[in-house]
Backbone as a ProteinNet text record, in pm:
[ID]
protein_1_A
[PRIMARY]
MDTSYPREDPRAPTPRKADGNTHTALTLGAPRPPPRDHLIWSVFSTLYLNLCCLGFLALAYSIKARDQKVAGDLEAARRLGSRAKCYNILAAMWALVPPLLLLALVVTGALHLSRLAKGSAAFFSTKFDDSDYD
[TERTIARY]
-622.5	-655.6	-577.9	-653.3	-586.7	-520.9	-395.3	-325.2	-253.9	-316	-245.3	-264.9	-360.8	-371.1	-334.8	-286.5	-248.1	-367.3	-343.3	-445.5	-418.2	-524.1	-500.8	-461	-385.1	-354.3	-473.1	-525.6	-652.9	-623.3	-496	-462.3	-435.3	-433.6	-401.5	-519.3	-481.7	-590.4	-657.5	-788.1	-859.3	-877.4	-855.3	-865.5	-1012.9	-1032	-1167.1	-1181.2	-1291.1	-1314.5	-1392.9	-1409.2	-1475.7	-1619.1	-1678.2	-1823.3	-1844.7	-1740.2	-1751.2	-1750.4	-1757.9	-1758.6	-1617.8	-1606.8	-1479.4	-1461	-1334.3	-1298.9	-1180.2	-1171.7	-1058.7	-992.2	-865.7	-787.5	-703.9	-709	-633.8	-522.2	-406.6	-297.6	-276.1	-290.7	-279.7	-136.6	-85.4	41.3	20.6	122	111.4	17.4	-77.3	-172.7	-113.3	-125.1	-65.3	-164.9	-111.6	-192.1	-283.8	-399.9	-492.2	-426.4	-470.7	-408.9	-457.4	-366.2	-400.1	-446.3	-552.9	-604.2	-562.8	-515.9	-471.7	-580.3	-697	-819.6	-810.2	-772.9	-775.5	-671.6	-550.9	-440.9	-485.6	-558.4	-601.2	-708.7	-790.5	-890.8	-815.7	-718.9	-650.5	-564.4	-509.8	-440.4	-536.7	-660.1	-753	-800	-826.3	-869	-765.8	-642.7	-536	-532	-595.5	-590.6	-453.9	-381.1	-239.4	-242.8	-122.6	-95.3	-131.5	-184.4	-213.2	-314.9	-391.6	-494.1	-442.3	-329.3	-267.5	-344.2	-394	-472.2	-597.9	-662.3	-786.7	-761.5	-647.5	-614	-589.3	-518	-496.4	-629.1	-724.4	-851.6	-924.2	-920	-986.4	-929.5	-795.3	-731.7	-754.1	-765.2	-801.3	-934	-1032.8	-1165.6	-1171.8	-1103.3	-1097.8	-1033.3	-928.4	-861.2	-958.4	-1036.8	-1131.9	-1238.2	-1289.5	-1388.3	-1332.8	-1205.8	-1154.9	-1136.2	-1095.2	-1077.3	-1213.3	-1322	-1448.5	-1497.4	-1460.5	-1499.1	-1424.9	-1310	-1232.1	-1104.8	-1086.9	-969.7	-853.6	-778.6	-679.1	-558.6	-515.8	-404	-431.5	-551.7	-588.7	-591.5	-640	-653.5	-505.1	-420.4	-278.2	-220.5	-241.8	-185.9	-242	-372.2	-436	-400.6	-388.6	-340.9	-202.5	-118.9	20.1	23.7	-60.7	-70.4	-124.5	-222.4	-276.4	-167.7	-80.6	29.5	126.3	154.8	250.1	196.9	66.3	11.8	4.6	-17	-22.7	122.7	222.6	364	397	356.2	375.7	302.4	177.9	104.7	165.8	222	291.1	416.3	484	609.9	571.9	465.6	430.3	377.6	324.4	275.8	393.2	495	604.5	726.3	761.9	891.8	882.5	776.8	776.7	782.8	698.1	706.6	849.2	913.6	1041.8	1147.3	1131	1223.9	1204.7	1079.1	1050.9	1103.6	1090.9	1155	1303.2	1366.2	1514.1	1552.9	1480	1508.7	1492.1	1387.3	1371.8	1482.5	1515.5	1626.6	1750.2	1793.8	1915.6	1916.1	1800.6	1786.3	1800.4	1739.6	1750.1	1895.9	1964.4	2106.9	2194	2163.5	2238.4	2208.5	2088.8	2047.4	2110.4	2118.6	2177.4	2327.3	2391	2535.3	2554.4	2465.2	2466.2	2448	2348.2	2319.8	2428.1	2500.6	2618	2723.7	2744.2	2849.2	2810.2	2680.1	2643.5	2599.1	2590.8	2550.9	2657	2776.3	2887.4	2874.6	2834	2819.6	2711	2596.2	2476.9	2499.3	2584.3	2601.1	2710	2770.5	2881.1	2819.6	2875.3	2823.9	2916.2	2854.8	2926	2925.5	3031.8	3027.1	2950.5	2911.2	2838	2924.9	3060.4	3148.4	3165.7	3122.6	3122.2	3027.5	2916.4	2806.8	2827.7	2935.7	2954.3	3004.1
2360.3	2271.5	2135.8	2029.3	1900.4	1859.6	1832.1	1789	1657.8	1572.4	1450.8	1338.6	1353.9	1252.5	1309.9	1230.1	1283.9	1327.2	1440.2	1505.6	1489.6	1487.6	1480	1614.6	1610.4	1734.2	1770.3	1884.4	1919.6	1946.4	1970.1	1990.2	1864.4	1749.4	1623.6	1585.3	1532	1497.7	1363.5	1355.7	1240.7	1145.6	1014	923.9	907.1	895.3	878.1	746.5	680.5	558	592.9	493.8	513.7	549.1	506	534.5	678.8	752.2	889.8	911.1	807	815	845.1	930.4	962.3	870.2	822.1	742.3	799.9	800.8	848.6	729.5	723	619.4	685.4	639.6	688.1	590.3	634.4	554.2	583.1	495.5	513.9	464.1	520.7	473.8	343.7	297.1	174.4	198.1	110.3	136.9	123.7	227.7	226.6	145	85.9	7.8	104.9	50.4	140.7	189.6	305.6	358.5	268.1	250.9	178.7	270	237.3	317.6	273.8	149.6	98.2	103.8	68.3	78.9	-20.2	-140.9	-255.2	-221.1	-183.9	-140.9	-26.8	66	180.1	144.3	47.2	2.1	-70.3	-145.6	-213.5	-111.8	-9	98	172.4	193.8	269.4	188.3	56.5	-28.8	-50.8	-40.2	-58.1	51.9	172.6	291.3	341.2	374.8	419.6	564.3	610.9	746.2	847.3	959.8	1077	1040.9	929	892.4	890.6	850.8	839.9	739.4	635.8	530.1	594.8	680.7	745	836.2	913.1	996.6	914.4	798.2	712	661.6	632.6	580.2	685.2	815.8	924.2	941.2	939.6	957.6	839.6	716.5	603.2	606.4	658.5	665.2	779.7	888.9	990.9	937.9	853.9	795.8	700.1	628.8	541.9	617.4	724.3	807.7	871.1	918.6	980.6	876.9	753.3	643.8	616.9	604.9	584.1	694.4	820	934.2	946.6	876.6	880.3	971.1	1036.4	1117.1	1042	972.2	870	940	1060.4	1128.3	1170.6	1222.2	1258.9	1133.6	1021.3	897.5	846.1	865.8	828	910.6	1038.5	1130.5	1099.3	1084.2	1055	912.8	814.9	684.9	686.8	771.7	787	848.8	946.1	999.1	898.8	815.6	712.6	613.1	584.6	491.3	546.9	676.3	740.3	739.1	776.4	774.5	633.4	532.1	395.4	359.5	396.8	361.7	431.8	558.7	632.4	565	520	456.8	321.7	254.3	123.3	150.6	256.5	288.6	327.1	414.5	453.9	336.8	235.7	109.3	12.1	8.9	-88.3	-37.8	82.9	134	151.1	221.1	236.3	108.1	7.2	-115	-186.9	-170.5	-229.5	-154.1	-21.4	59.4	19.8	10.7	-23.3	-163	-256.5	-384.8	-383.9	-305.1	-291.5	-221.9	-125.2	-60.9	-154.3	-237.1	-332.6	-440.6	-485.4	-589.5	-529.5	-412.6	-351.5	-315.2	-273.3	-244	-370.2	-477.6	-613.6	-656.6	-642.5	-677.1	-597	-468.9	-377.2	-415.3	-435.5	-473.9	-609.4	-699.8	-825.7	-814.7	-723.7	-698.9	-631.9	-539.6	-474.1	-571.6	-660.3	-757.7	-853.9	-893.2	-985.6	-916.1	-790.8	-715.2	-690.8	-671.3	-643.3	-765.3	-885.1	-1005.5	-1049.6	-1028.8	-1061.3	-981.3	-852.8	-761.4	-818	-853.1	-893.1	-1035.2	-1115.1	-1254.2	-1265.4	-1154	-1156.1	-1192.3	-1284.5	-1331.6	-1270.5	-1211	-1149.7	-1236.5	-1220.8	-1301.8	-1229.7	-1297.5	-1231.7	-1139.1	-1165.1	-1079.4	-939	-923.5	-798.1	-699.4	-747.4	-663.9	-623.9	-663.4	-631.6	-502.5
-3288.5	-3395.5	-3377.1	-3399.9	-3374.2	-3510.1	-3502	-3630.7	-3607.9	-3514.5	-3480	-3586.7	-3677.7	-3779.8	-3912.6	-4014.3	-4138.2	-4217.6	-4284.9	-4368.3	-4519	-4599.4	-4738.5	-4796.1	-4904.8	-4978.2	-5060.9	-5042.1	-5117.8	-5269.5	-5304.4	-5445.4	-5517.5	-5444	-5512.8	-5600.6	-5719	-5814.4	-5762.7	-5777.3	-5731.6	-5853.2	-5829.6	-5934	-5979	-6113	-6166	-6236.1	-6223.4	-6294.4	-6422.5	-6500.8	-6623.6	-6603	-6491.2	-6470.2	-6414.8	-6386.4	-6346.5	-6197.4	-6117.5	-5972	-5920.4	-5815.5	-5762.9	-5637	-5625.2	-5504.7	-5441.8	-5313.7	-5240.6	-5158.8	-5173.7	-5102.2	-4996.2	-4874.8	-4760.7	-4725.1	-4708.5	-4661.7	-4516.7	-4430.4	-4294.5	-4252.9	-4143.9	-4089.6	-4013.6	-3956.4	-3876	-3762.6	-3737.2	-3631.7	-3491.2	-3411	-3275	-3185.1	-3082.7	-2983.6	-2914.1	-2871.1	-2797.2	-2670.3	-2619.4	-2495.7	-2378.3	-2281	-2161.2	-2051.3	-1977.9	-1876.1	-1736.3	-1720.3	-1586.3	-1484.6	-1523.7	-1432.7	-1321.7	-1355.7	-1247.4	-1142.5	-1190	-1098	-1009.8	-1067.3	-988.1	-885	-913.2	-820.6	-703.8	-730.2	-628	-540.4	-605	-530	-441.7	-491.4	-413	-291.1	-316.1	-206.2	-95.3	-131.3	-33.6	69.7	41.3	128.3	164.4	66.9	85.9	129.8	162.6	214.9	104.2	144.4	53.7	-54.8	-44.4	-145.2	-288.8	-306.8	-440.6	-527.5	-466.9	-539.1	-587.3	-511.1	-559.2	-670.9	-673	-779.5	-907.3	-892.3	-1003.9	-1060.6	-973.2	-1015.7	-1096.1	-1046.7	-1125.6	-1260.7	-1274.6	-1400.2	-1493.1	-1437.5	-1509.3	-1573.1	-1494	-1546.2	-1652.8	-1631	-1737.3	-1862.5	-1851.3	-1968.8	-2040.2	-1966	-2036.6	-2104.2	-2042	-2107.5	-2232.8	-2234.3	-2351.7	-2468	-2423.6	-2521.5	-2586.5	-2510.6	-2564.6	-2649.2	-2612.6	-2692.5	-2821.9	-2831	-2954.1	-2949.6	-2843.5	-2829.1	-2772.3	-2857.1	-2810.2	-2752.3	-2798.7	-2739.9	-2591.2	-2568.2	-2433.3	-2342	-2402	-2326.7	-2292.9	-2388	-2354.4	-2246.9	-2258.8	-2150	-2012.7	-2008.2	-1876.9	-1823.8	-1910.9	-1873	-1824.3	-1878.8	-1831.9	-1691	-1666.9	-1530.4	-1425.5	-1467.8	-1381.5	-1348.9	-1446.1	-1423.9	-1324.8	-1341	-1243.3	-1102.5	-1085.2	-948.6	-900.1	-985.7	-935.5	-882.6	-962.2	-918.2	-784.5	-775.5	-646.9	-535.5	-555.9	-454.9	-411.7	-511.2	-475.6	-396.3	-428.5	-353.3	-214.5	-200.3	-64.5	18.6	-50.6	20.2	54.3	-22.6	-4.7	74.3	47.8	106.9	258.8	313.7	461.3	542.5	500	582.1	570.9	457.9	436.3	519.1	521.4	610.6	752.6	796.7	933.8	970.6	878.5	903.4	917.2	830.6	835.9	969.3	1014.8	1140.3	1262.9	1256.5	1367.2	1365.2	1248.2	1242.3	1292.2	1243.7	1290.9	1438.3	1485.6	1632.3	1714.4	1668	1743.5	1739.8	1623	1626.5	1729.4	1727	1814	1959.4	1989.1	2128	2168.1	2081.1	2113.8	2140.7	2064.4	2101	2234.4	2264.1	2397	2510	2488.3	2591.2	2614.9	2515	2530.1	2614.9	2589.2	2670.1	2811.5	2838.8	2976.5	3052.8	2985.8	3054.1	3150	3125.7	3216.9	3344.7	3332.5	3451.6	3545.4	3485	3565.7	3618.8	3565.8	3613.9	3719.6	3759.8	3856.7	3992.1	4064.2	4194.2	4303.2	4398.2	4508.7	4632.4	4710.5	4840	4943.1	5047	5152.8	5227.9	5219.9	5293.8	5229.8	5099.2	5036.4	5092.5	5152.1	5201.1	5353	5415.4	5555.9	5580.5
[MASK]
++++++++++++++++++++++++++++++++++++++++++++++++++++++++++++++++++++++++++++++++++++++++++++++++++++++++++++++++++++++++++++++++++++++

Protein backbone atom coordinates (compact mmCIF):
# COMPACT_ATOMS: atom_id res chain seq x y z
CA MET A 1 0.00 0.00 0.00
CA ASP A 2 1.38 3.40 -0.99
CA THR A 3 1.26 5.86 1.88
CA SER A 4 3.58 8.48 0.46
CA TYR A 5 0.95 11.21 0.22
CA PRO A 6 -1.15 12.63 3.08
CA ARG A 7 -4.60 11.15 3.45
CA GLU A 8 -7.73 12.75 4.79
CA ASP A 9 -9.25 11.72 8.07
CA PRO A 10 -12.56 9.99 7.14
CA ARG A 11 -14.10 11.02 10.48
CA ALA A 12 -13.45 14.73 9.92
CA PRO A 13 -16.61 16.78 9.39
CA THR A 14 -17.04 18.21 5.92
CA PRO A 15 -17.94 21.88 5.68
CA ARG A 16 -21.39 22.60 4.28
CA LYS A 17 -22.53 25.72 2.55
CA ALA A 18 -25.99 27.17 2.74
CA ASP A 19 -26.87 25.70 -0.64
CA GLY A 20 -26.28 22.14 0.63
CA ASN A 21 -23.27 21.27 -1.54
CA THR A 22 -20.27 19.72 0.19
CA HIS A 23 -16.76 20.97 -0.50
CA THR A 24 -13.49 19.41 0.47
CA ALA A 25 -10.33 21.40 1.05
CA LEU A 26 -6.95 19.71 0.88
CA THR A 27 -3.88 21.14 2.48
CA LEU A 28 -0.77 20.06 0.68
CA GLY A 29 2.74 20.22 2.04
CA ALA A 30 5.49 22.18 0.39
CA PRO A 31 5.81 21.00 -3.21
CA ARG A 32 8.92 18.94 -3.83
CA PRO A 33 10.91 19.55 -6.98
CA PRO A 34 10.31 17.05 -9.76
CA PRO A 35 12.69 14.07 -9.79
CA ARG A 36 15.73 14.34 -12.02
CA ASP A 37 16.42 11.57 -14.50
CA HIS A 38 19.93 12.68 -15.67
CA LEU A 39 19.13 11.57 -19.23
CA ILE A 40 21.54 13.89 -21.07
CA TRP A 41 24.43 12.95 -18.78
CA SER A 42 23.61 9.27 -19.34
CA VAL A 43 23.59 9.70 -23.11
CA PHE A 44 27.06 11.26 -23.03
CA SER A 45 28.29 8.54 -20.66
CA THR A 46 26.98 5.91 -23.07
CA LEU A 47 28.54 7.54 -26.13
CA TYR A 48 31.93 7.71 -24.43
CA LEU A 49 32.01 3.87 -24.37
CA ASN A 50 33.51 3.51 -20.93
CA LEU A 51 34.63 0.36 -19.18
CA CYS A 52 31.96 -2.17 -18.08
CA CYS A 53 29.19 -0.31 -19.99
CA LEU A 54 28.32 1.79 -16.94
CA GLY A 55 27.05 4.55 -19.22
CA PHE A 56 24.59 2.14 -20.78
CA LEU A 57 23.32 1.10 -17.34
CA ALA A 58 22.91 4.77 -16.43
CA LEU A 59 20.98 5.34 -19.65
CA ALA A 60 18.64 2.43 -18.89
CA TYR A 61 17.91 3.73 -15.39
CA SER A 62 17.43 7.26 -16.73
CA ILE A 63 14.85 6.06 -19.22
CA LYS A 64 13.09 4.07 -16.50
CA ALA A 65 13.09 7.16 -14.26
CA ARG A 66 11.57 9.28 -17.01
CA ASP A 67 8.90 6.64 -17.65
CA GLN A 68 8.00 6.52 -13.95
CA LYS A 69 7.86 10.32 -13.81
CA VAL A 70 5.47 10.40 -16.77
CA ALA A 71 3.39 7.62 -15.18
CA GLY A 72 3.10 9.67 -11.98
CA ASP A 73 5.12 7.48 -9.61
CA LEU A 74 7.49 10.18 -8.35
CA GLU A 75 9.10 8.09 -5.61
CA ALA A 76 10.13 5.37 -8.06
CA ALA A 77 11.35 8.07 -10.44
CA ARG A 78 13.50 9.57 -7.66
CA ARG A 79 14.93 6.17 -6.77
CA LEU A 80 15.74 5.27 -10.38
CA GLY A 81 17.14 8.74 -11.07
CA SER A 82 19.42 8.36 -8.07
CA ARG A 83 20.71 5.05 -9.43
CA ALA A 84 21.29 6.65 -12.82
CA LYS A 85 23.26 9.41 -11.12
CA CYS A 86 25.41 6.85 -9.26
CA TYR A 87 26.17 4.94 -12.47
CA ASN A 88 27.01 8.21 -14.23
CA ILE A 89 29.44 9.14 -11.46
CA LEU A 90 31.06 5.69 -11.64
CA ALA A 91 31.30 5.97 -15.43
CA ALA A 92 32.95 9.38 -15.11
CA MET A 93 35.44 8.02 -12.58
CA TRP A 94 36.27 5.06 -14.83
CA ALA A 95 36.78 7.51 -17.69
CA LEU A 96 38.95 10.01 -15.79
CA VAL A 97 41.00 8.10 -13.22
CA PRO A 98 42.86 5.54 -15.43
CA PRO A 99 44.22 8.13 -17.91
CA LEU A 100 45.30 10.34 -15.01
CA LEU A 101 47.06 7.40 -13.36
CA LEU A 102 48.73 6.51 -16.64
CA LEU A 103 49.90 10.10 -17.07
CA ALA A 104 51.31 10.11 -13.53
CA LEU A 105 53.16 6.85 -14.21
CA VAL A 106 54.62 8.18 -17.45
CA VAL A 107 55.79 11.40 -15.79
CA THR A 108 57.37 9.62 -12.81
CA GLY A 109 58.98 7.07 -15.13
CA ALA A 110 60.42 9.82 -17.30
CA LEU A 111 61.81 11.59 -14.24
CA HIS A 112 63.36 8.37 -12.97
CA LEU A 113 64.91 7.60 -16.35
CA SER A 114 66.33 11.12 -16.62
CA ARG A 115 68.05 10.68 -13.25
CA LEU A 116 69.47 7.33 -14.37
CA ALA A 117 70.67 8.83 -17.64
CA LYS A 118 72.50 11.64 -15.84
CA GLY A 119 74.32 9.11 -13.67
CA SER A 120 75.35 6.87 -16.54
CA ALA A 121 76.20 9.66 -19.00
CA ALA A 122 79.61 10.08 -17.39
CA PHE A 123 80.37 6.38 -17.93
CA PHE A 124 79.53 6.45 -21.63
CA SER A 125 81.39 9.71 -22.28
CA THR A 126 84.72 8.38 -20.99
CA LYS A 127 87.41 8.51 -23.66
CA PHE A 128 90.03 5.81 -23.72
CA ASP A 129 93.53 6.07 -25.13
CA ASP A 130 94.68 3.83 -27.92
CA SER A 131 97.27 2.42 -25.58
CA ASP A 132 94.51 0.91 -23.44
CA TYR A 133 93.63 -1.52 -26.24
CA ASP A 134 97.15 -2.94 -26.76
